[in-house]
PDB file of C-alpha atoms in Angstrom:
ATOM      1  CA  MET A   1     -64.208-118.808 -30.374  1.00  0.00           C
ATOM      2  CA  LYS A   2     -64.547-115.110 -29.605  1.00  0.00           C
ATOM      3  CA  THR A   3     -61.710-114.143 -31.977  1.00  0.00           C
ATOM      4  CA  PRO A   4     -63.436-115.353 -35.204  1.00  0.00           C
ATOM      5  CA  VAL A   5     -66.656-113.534 -34.240  1.00  0.00           C
ATOM      6  CA  LEU A   6     -64.777-110.317 -33.464  1.00  0.00           C
ATOM      7  CA  LEU A   7     -62.809-110.632 -36.707  1.00  0.00           C
ATOM      8  CA  ALA A   8     -66.050-111.117 -38.673  1.00  0.00           C
ATOM      9  CA  ILE A   9     -67.530-107.970 -37.099  1.00  0.00           C
ATOM     10  CA  VAL A  10     -64.413-105.905 -37.926  1.00  0.00           C
ATOM     11  CA  VAL A  11     -64.316-107.168 -41.517  1.00  0.00           C
ATOM     12  CA  THR A  12     -68.042-106.474 -41.928  1.00  0.00           C
ATOM     13  CA  CYS A  13     -67.709-102.933 -40.561  1.00  0.00           C
ATOM     14  CA  LEU A  14     -64.683-102.139 -42.668  1.00  0.00           C
ATOM     15  CA  GLY A  15     -66.394-103.378 -45.793  1.00  0.00           C
ATOM     16  CA  ALA A  16     -69.657-101.546 -45.098  1.00  0.00           C
ATOM     17  CA  PRO A  17     -70.350 -98.506 -47.272  1.00  0.00           C
ATOM     18  CA  GLY A  18     -69.442 -95.338 -45.454  1.00  0.00           C
ATOM     19  CA  ALA A  19     -67.581 -97.163 -42.693  1.00  0.00           C
ATOM     20  CA  LEU A  20     -64.327 -95.463 -43.592  1.00  0.00           C
ATOM     21  CA  TYR A  21     -64.172 -91.812 -44.499  1.00  0.00           C
ATOM     22  CA  ALA A  22     -61.302 -90.140 -46.264  1.00  0.00           C
ATOM     23  CA  ALA A  23     -60.023 -87.066 -44.493  1.00  0.00           C
ATOM     24  CA  PRO A  24     -61.101 -83.844 -46.208  1.00  0.00           C
ATOM     25  CA  VAL A  25     -58.554 -82.271 -48.523  1.00  0.00           C
ATOM     26  CA  VAL A  26     -57.183 -78.970 -47.226  1.00  0.00           C
ATOM     27  CA  SER A  27     -56.648 -76.142 -49.710  1.00  0.00           C
ATOM     28  CA  HIS A  28     -54.559 -73.000 -49.384  1.00  0.00           C
ATOM     29  CA  PHE A  29     -55.477 -71.742 -52.870  1.00  0.00           C
ATOM     30  CA  PRO A  30     -58.292 -69.301 -53.660  1.00  0.00           C
ATOM     31  CA  GLN A  31     -61.422 -70.755 -55.260  1.00  0.00           C
ATOM     32  CA  GLN A  32     -61.175 -68.296 -58.158  1.00  0.00           C
ATOM     33  CA  GLY A  33     -58.471 -66.140 -59.704  1.00  0.00           C
ATOM     34  CA  LEU A  34     -55.675 -68.705 -59.761  1.00  0.00           C
ATOM     35  CA  GLY A  35     -53.928 -66.927 -62.648  1.00  0.00           C
ATOM     36  CA  PRO A  36     -53.363 -63.664 -60.764  1.00  0.00           C
ATOM     37  CA  PHE A  37     -52.708 -65.593 -57.553  1.00  0.00           C
ATOM     38  CA  LEU A  38     -49.837 -67.535 -59.137  1.00  0.00           C
ATOM     39  CA  ALA A  39     -48.279 -64.289 -60.428  1.00  0.00           C
ATOM     40  CA  SER A  40     -47.741 -63.138 -56.870  1.00  0.00           C
ATOM     41  CA  HIS A  41     -47.424 -66.433 -54.945  1.00  0.00           C
ATOM     42  CA  PHE A  42     -45.671 -69.039 -57.118  1.00  0.00           C
ATOM     43  CA  ASP A  43     -42.018 -69.444 -56.125  1.00  0.00           C
ATOM     44  CA  LEU A  44     -40.048 -69.571 -59.390  1.00  0.00           C
ATOM     45  CA  ALA A  45     -37.023 -70.791 -57.428  1.00  0.00           C
ATOM     46  CA  SER A  46     -38.817 -74.142 -57.014  1.00  0.00           C
ATOM     47  CA  ILE A  47     -38.388 -74.983 -60.737  1.00  0.00           C
ATOM     48  CA  ARG A  48     -35.761 -74.800 -63.450  1.00  0.00           C
ATOM     49  CA  SER A  49     -36.691 -71.965 -65.785  1.00  0.00           C
ATOM     50  CA  SER A  50     -35.302 -68.973 -67.639  1.00  0.00           C
ATOM     51  CA  PHE A  51     -35.769 -66.969 -64.443  1.00  0.00           C
ATOM     52  CA  GLY A  52     -32.912 -68.713 -62.619  1.00  0.00           C
ATOM     53  CA  PRO A  53     -30.165 -66.697 -64.331  1.00  0.00           C
ATOM     54  CA  ARG A  54     -32.276 -63.521 -64.127  1.00  0.00           C
ATOM     55  CA  ARG A  55     -32.525 -63.557 -60.333  1.00  0.00           C
ATOM     56  CA  ASP A  56     -30.149 -60.802 -59.287  1.00  0.00           C
ATOM     57  CA  ARG A  57     -31.275 -60.475 -55.697  1.00  0.00           C
ATOM     58  CA  ARG A  58     -32.687 -62.725 -52.989  1.00  0.00           C
ATOM     59  CA  GLY A  59     -36.163 -61.168 -53.003  1.00  0.00           C
ATOM     60  CA  GLN A  60     -36.934 -62.171 -56.581  1.00  0.00           C
ATOM     61  CA  ARG A  61     -39.082 -65.249 -56.200  1.00  0.00           C
ATOM     62  CA  THR A  62     -42.379 -64.538 -58.006  1.00  0.00           C
ATOM     63  CA  LEU A  63     -43.311 -63.069 -61.375  1.00  0.00           C
ATOM     64  CA  ALA A  64     -44.549 -59.979 -59.530  1.00  0.00           C
ATOM     65  CA  ASP A  65     -41.103 -59.623 -57.891  1.00  0.00           C
ATOM     66  CA  PHE A  66     -39.616 -59.327 -61.390  1.00  0.00           C
ATOM     67  CA  GLY A  67     -41.969 -56.422 -62.099  1.00  0.00           C
ATOM     68  CA  MET A  68     -43.607 -58.266 -64.968  1.00  0.00           C
ATOM     69  CA  THR A  69     -47.057 -57.214 -66.168  1.00  0.00           C
ATOM     70  CA  PRO A  70     -49.207 -59.967 -67.667  1.00  0.00           C
ATOM     71  CA  THR A  71     -50.749 -59.385 -71.098  1.00  0.00           C
ATOM     72  CA  THR A  72     -53.639 -61.774 -70.384  1.00  0.00           C
ATOM     73  CA  VAL A  73     -55.094 -62.653 -66.995  1.00  0.00           C
ATOM     74  CA  LEU A  74     -57.924 -65.160 -66.759  1.00  0.00           C
ATOM     75  CA  ASP A  75     -59.295 -67.146 -63.844  1.00  0.00           C
ATOM     76  CA  ASN A  76     -57.044 -70.156 -64.532  1.00  0.00           C
ATOM     77  CA  ASP A  77     -54.566 -68.706 -66.994  1.00  0.00           C
ATOM     78  CA  LEU A  78     -51.762 -66.178 -66.883  1.00  0.00           C
ATOM     79  CA  ILE A  79     -49.878 -65.052 -70.014  1.00  0.00           C
ATOM     80  CA  TYR A  80     -46.905 -62.746 -70.499  1.00  0.00           C
ATOM     81  CA  ASP A  81     -46.427 -62.230 -74.239  1.00  0.00           C
ATOM     82  CA  VAL A  82     -43.821 -59.631 -75.112  1.00  0.00           C
ATOM     83  CA  PRO A  83     -42.986 -59.914 -78.844  1.00  0.00           C
ATOM     84  CA  GLY A  84     -39.271 -59.736 -79.423  1.00  0.00           C
ATOM     85  CA  ASP A  85     -38.614 -60.667 -75.806  1.00  0.00           C
ATOM     86  CA  TRP A  86     -40.372 -63.505 -73.971  1.00  0.00           C
ATOM     87  CA  TYR A  87     -43.526 -65.635 -73.823  1.00  0.00           C
ATOM     88  CA  LEU A  88     -44.519 -67.168 -70.513  1.00  0.00           C
ATOM     89  CA  ARG A  89     -47.762 -68.942 -69.661  1.00  0.00           C
ATOM     90  CA  MET A  90     -49.058 -70.620 -66.515  1.00  0.00           C
ATOM     91  CA  GLN A  91     -52.283 -72.462 -67.278  1.00  0.00           C
ATOM     92  CA  VAL A  92     -54.058 -74.285 -64.445  1.00  0.00           C
ATOM     93  CA  THR A  93     -55.515 -77.459 -65.940  1.00  0.00           C
ATOM     94  CA  GLY A  94     -56.639 -79.187 -62.749  1.00  0.00           C
ATOM     95  CA  ARG A  95     -56.915 -78.931 -59.004  1.00  0.00           C
ATOM     96  CA  ARG A  96     -56.960 -81.980 -56.760  1.00  0.00           C
ATOM     97  CA  ASP A  97     -54.817 -83.842 -54.249  1.00  0.00           C
ATOM     98  CA  VAL A  98     -52.382 -85.241 -56.830  1.00  0.00           C
ATOM     99  CA  ASN A  99     -49.955 -86.919 -54.429  1.00  0.00           C
ATOM    100  CA  GLY A 100     -52.434 -88.081 -51.763  1.00  0.00           C
ATOM    101  CA  ASP A 101     -51.034 -86.021 -48.875  1.00  0.00           C
ATOM    102  CA  GLY A 102     -54.373 -84.406 -47.946  1.00  0.00           C
ATOM    103  CA  ILE A 103     -53.419 -80.998 -49.392  1.00  0.00           C
ATOM    104  CA  GLU A 104     -54.897 -79.712 -52.645  1.00  0.00           C
ATOM    105  CA  ASP A 105     -52.460 -79.343 -55.521  1.00  0.00           C
ATOM    106  CA  LEU A 106     -52.684 -77.547 -58.851  1.00  0.00           C
ATOM    107  CA  GLU A 107     -51.764 -79.138 -62.156  1.00  0.00           C
ATOM    108  CA  VAL A 108     -50.195 -76.383 -64.233  1.00  0.00           C
ATOM    109  CA  CYS A 109     -48.789 -76.260 -67.735  1.00  0.00           C
ATOM    110  CA  PHE A 110     -45.786 -73.909 -67.570  1.00  0.00           C
ATOM    111  CA  THR A 111     -44.558 -72.568 -70.918  1.00  0.00           C
ATOM    112  CA  ASP A 112     -41.357 -70.517 -71.085  1.00  0.00           C
ATOM    113  CA  LEU A 113     -40.173 -69.390 -74.571  1.00  0.00           C
ATOM    114  CA  ALA A 114     -37.583 -66.972 -75.866  1.00  0.00           C
ATOM    115  CA  GLN A 115     -38.911 -64.649 -78.588  1.00  0.00           C
ATOM    116  CA  ASN A 116     -35.733 -62.613 -78.852  1.00  0.00           C
ATOM    117  CA  GLY A 117     -33.824 -64.832 -81.252  1.00  0.00           C
ATOM    118  CA  GLY A 118     -32.718 -67.117 -78.423  1.00  0.00           C
ATOM    119  CA  THR A 119     -33.327 -70.854 -78.331  1.00  0.00           C
ATOM    120  CA  TYR A 120     -34.799 -71.234 -74.838  1.00  0.00           C
ATOM    121  CA  ARG A 121     -37.978 -73.293 -75.205  1.00  0.00           C
ATOM    122  CA  SER A 122     -39.573 -75.172 -72.322  1.00  0.00           C
ATOM    123  CA  MET A 123     -42.997 -76.648 -71.640  1.00  0.00           C
ATOM    124  CA  GLN A 124     -43.534 -78.679 -68.502  1.00  0.00           C
ATOM    125  CA  GLY A 125     -46.417 -80.037 -66.476  1.00  0.00           C
ATOM    126  CA  LEU A 126     -46.042 -78.994 -62.847  1.00  0.00           C
ATOM    127  CA  VAL A 127     -47.691 -80.133 -59.642  1.00  0.00           C
ATOM    128  CA  ILE A 128     -47.893 -77.037 -57.442  1.00  0.00           C
ATOM    129  CA  THR A 129     -48.874 -77.070 -53.783  1.00  0.00           C
ATOM    130  CA  ARG A 130     -49.132 -74.607 -50.935  1.00  0.00           C
ATOM    131  CA  TYR A 131     -48.647 -75.820 -47.371  1.00  0.00           C
ATOM    132  CA  ALA A 132     -50.066 -72.806 -45.551  1.00  0.00           C
ATOM    133  CA  SER A 133     -52.056 -69.664 -46.289  1.00  0.00           C
ATOM    134  CA  ASP A 134     -49.013 -67.478 -45.654  1.00  0.00           C
ATOM    135  CA  ALA A 135     -46.564 -69.573 -47.724  1.00  0.00           C
ATOM    136  CA  TYR A 136     -45.373 -69.498 -51.313  1.00  0.00           C
ATOM    137  CA  ALA A 137     -46.879 -71.963 -53.780  1.00  0.00           C
ATOM    138  CA  LEU A 138     -44.161 -74.476 -54.693  1.00  0.00           C
ATOM    139  CA  ALA A 139     -43.626 -76.961 -57.493  1.00  0.00           C
ATOM    140  CA  LEU A 140     -43.247 -80.481 -56.152  1.00  0.00           C
ATOM    141  CA  SER A 141     -40.872 -83.096 -57.429  1.00  0.00           C
ATOM    142  CA  PHE A 142     -43.888 -85.147 -58.461  1.00  0.00           C
ATOM    143  CA  SER A 143     -44.866 -85.907 -62.035  1.00  0.00           C
ATOM    144  CA  ALA A 144     -47.943 -84.273 -63.501  1.00  0.00           C
ATOM    145  CA  SER A 145     -50.111 -86.353 -65.790  1.00  0.00           C
ATOM    146  CA  ASP A 146     -49.296 -86.335 -69.497  1.00  0.00           C
ATOM    147  CA  GLU A 147     -52.475 -84.384 -70.276  1.00  0.00           C
ATOM    148  CA  VAL A 148     -51.389 -81.277 -68.336  1.00  0.00           C
ATOM    149  CA  CYS A 149     -49.646 -79.745 -71.359  1.00  0.00           C
ATOM    150  CA  GLY A 150     -50.556 -79.980 -75.024  1.00  0.00           C
ATOM    151  CA  ARG A 151     -48.198 -81.017 -77.798  1.00  0.00           C
ATOM    152  CA  THR A 152     -46.936 -77.568 -78.804  1.00  0.00           C
ATOM    153  CA  PRO A 153     -45.325 -75.006 -76.540  1.00  0.00           C
ATOM    154  CA  ARG A 154     -47.635 -72.248 -77.721  1.00  0.00           C
ATOM    155  CA  ASP A 155     -51.361 -72.637 -78.345  1.00  0.00           C
TER     156      ASP A 155
END
């Protein structure tokens, strides 16, 4: 007879509001300035992009490593617009624990377009995470929601 009473107590406690608490989400991203942060911390080697063929040495992992200077830097947006050359944009559209691992992720729309007569044209929603404060930010092999990027590759 003790087992049903114990089971009833456990079920009651588990169902009580506030009985279970989700672990806090850990973040290794700054609260502000995600655009400039991604320029120097996002590892381009973690995605397929036009930068793959451009990497001529091992140390080239971030946009800053390529010596690129953004034309627009906002809190959640980073744009490189060089007419006759290239257009690149990293727009942070959300920040939350997308994959439920307890670590905050960024939802980013990554636009990569040739403006030099070439045909390279890519727009992809990325889930980007950072596992430690001294690590690169990496794109995960995890689908971003459909709303991360708009319909056209250049707004």
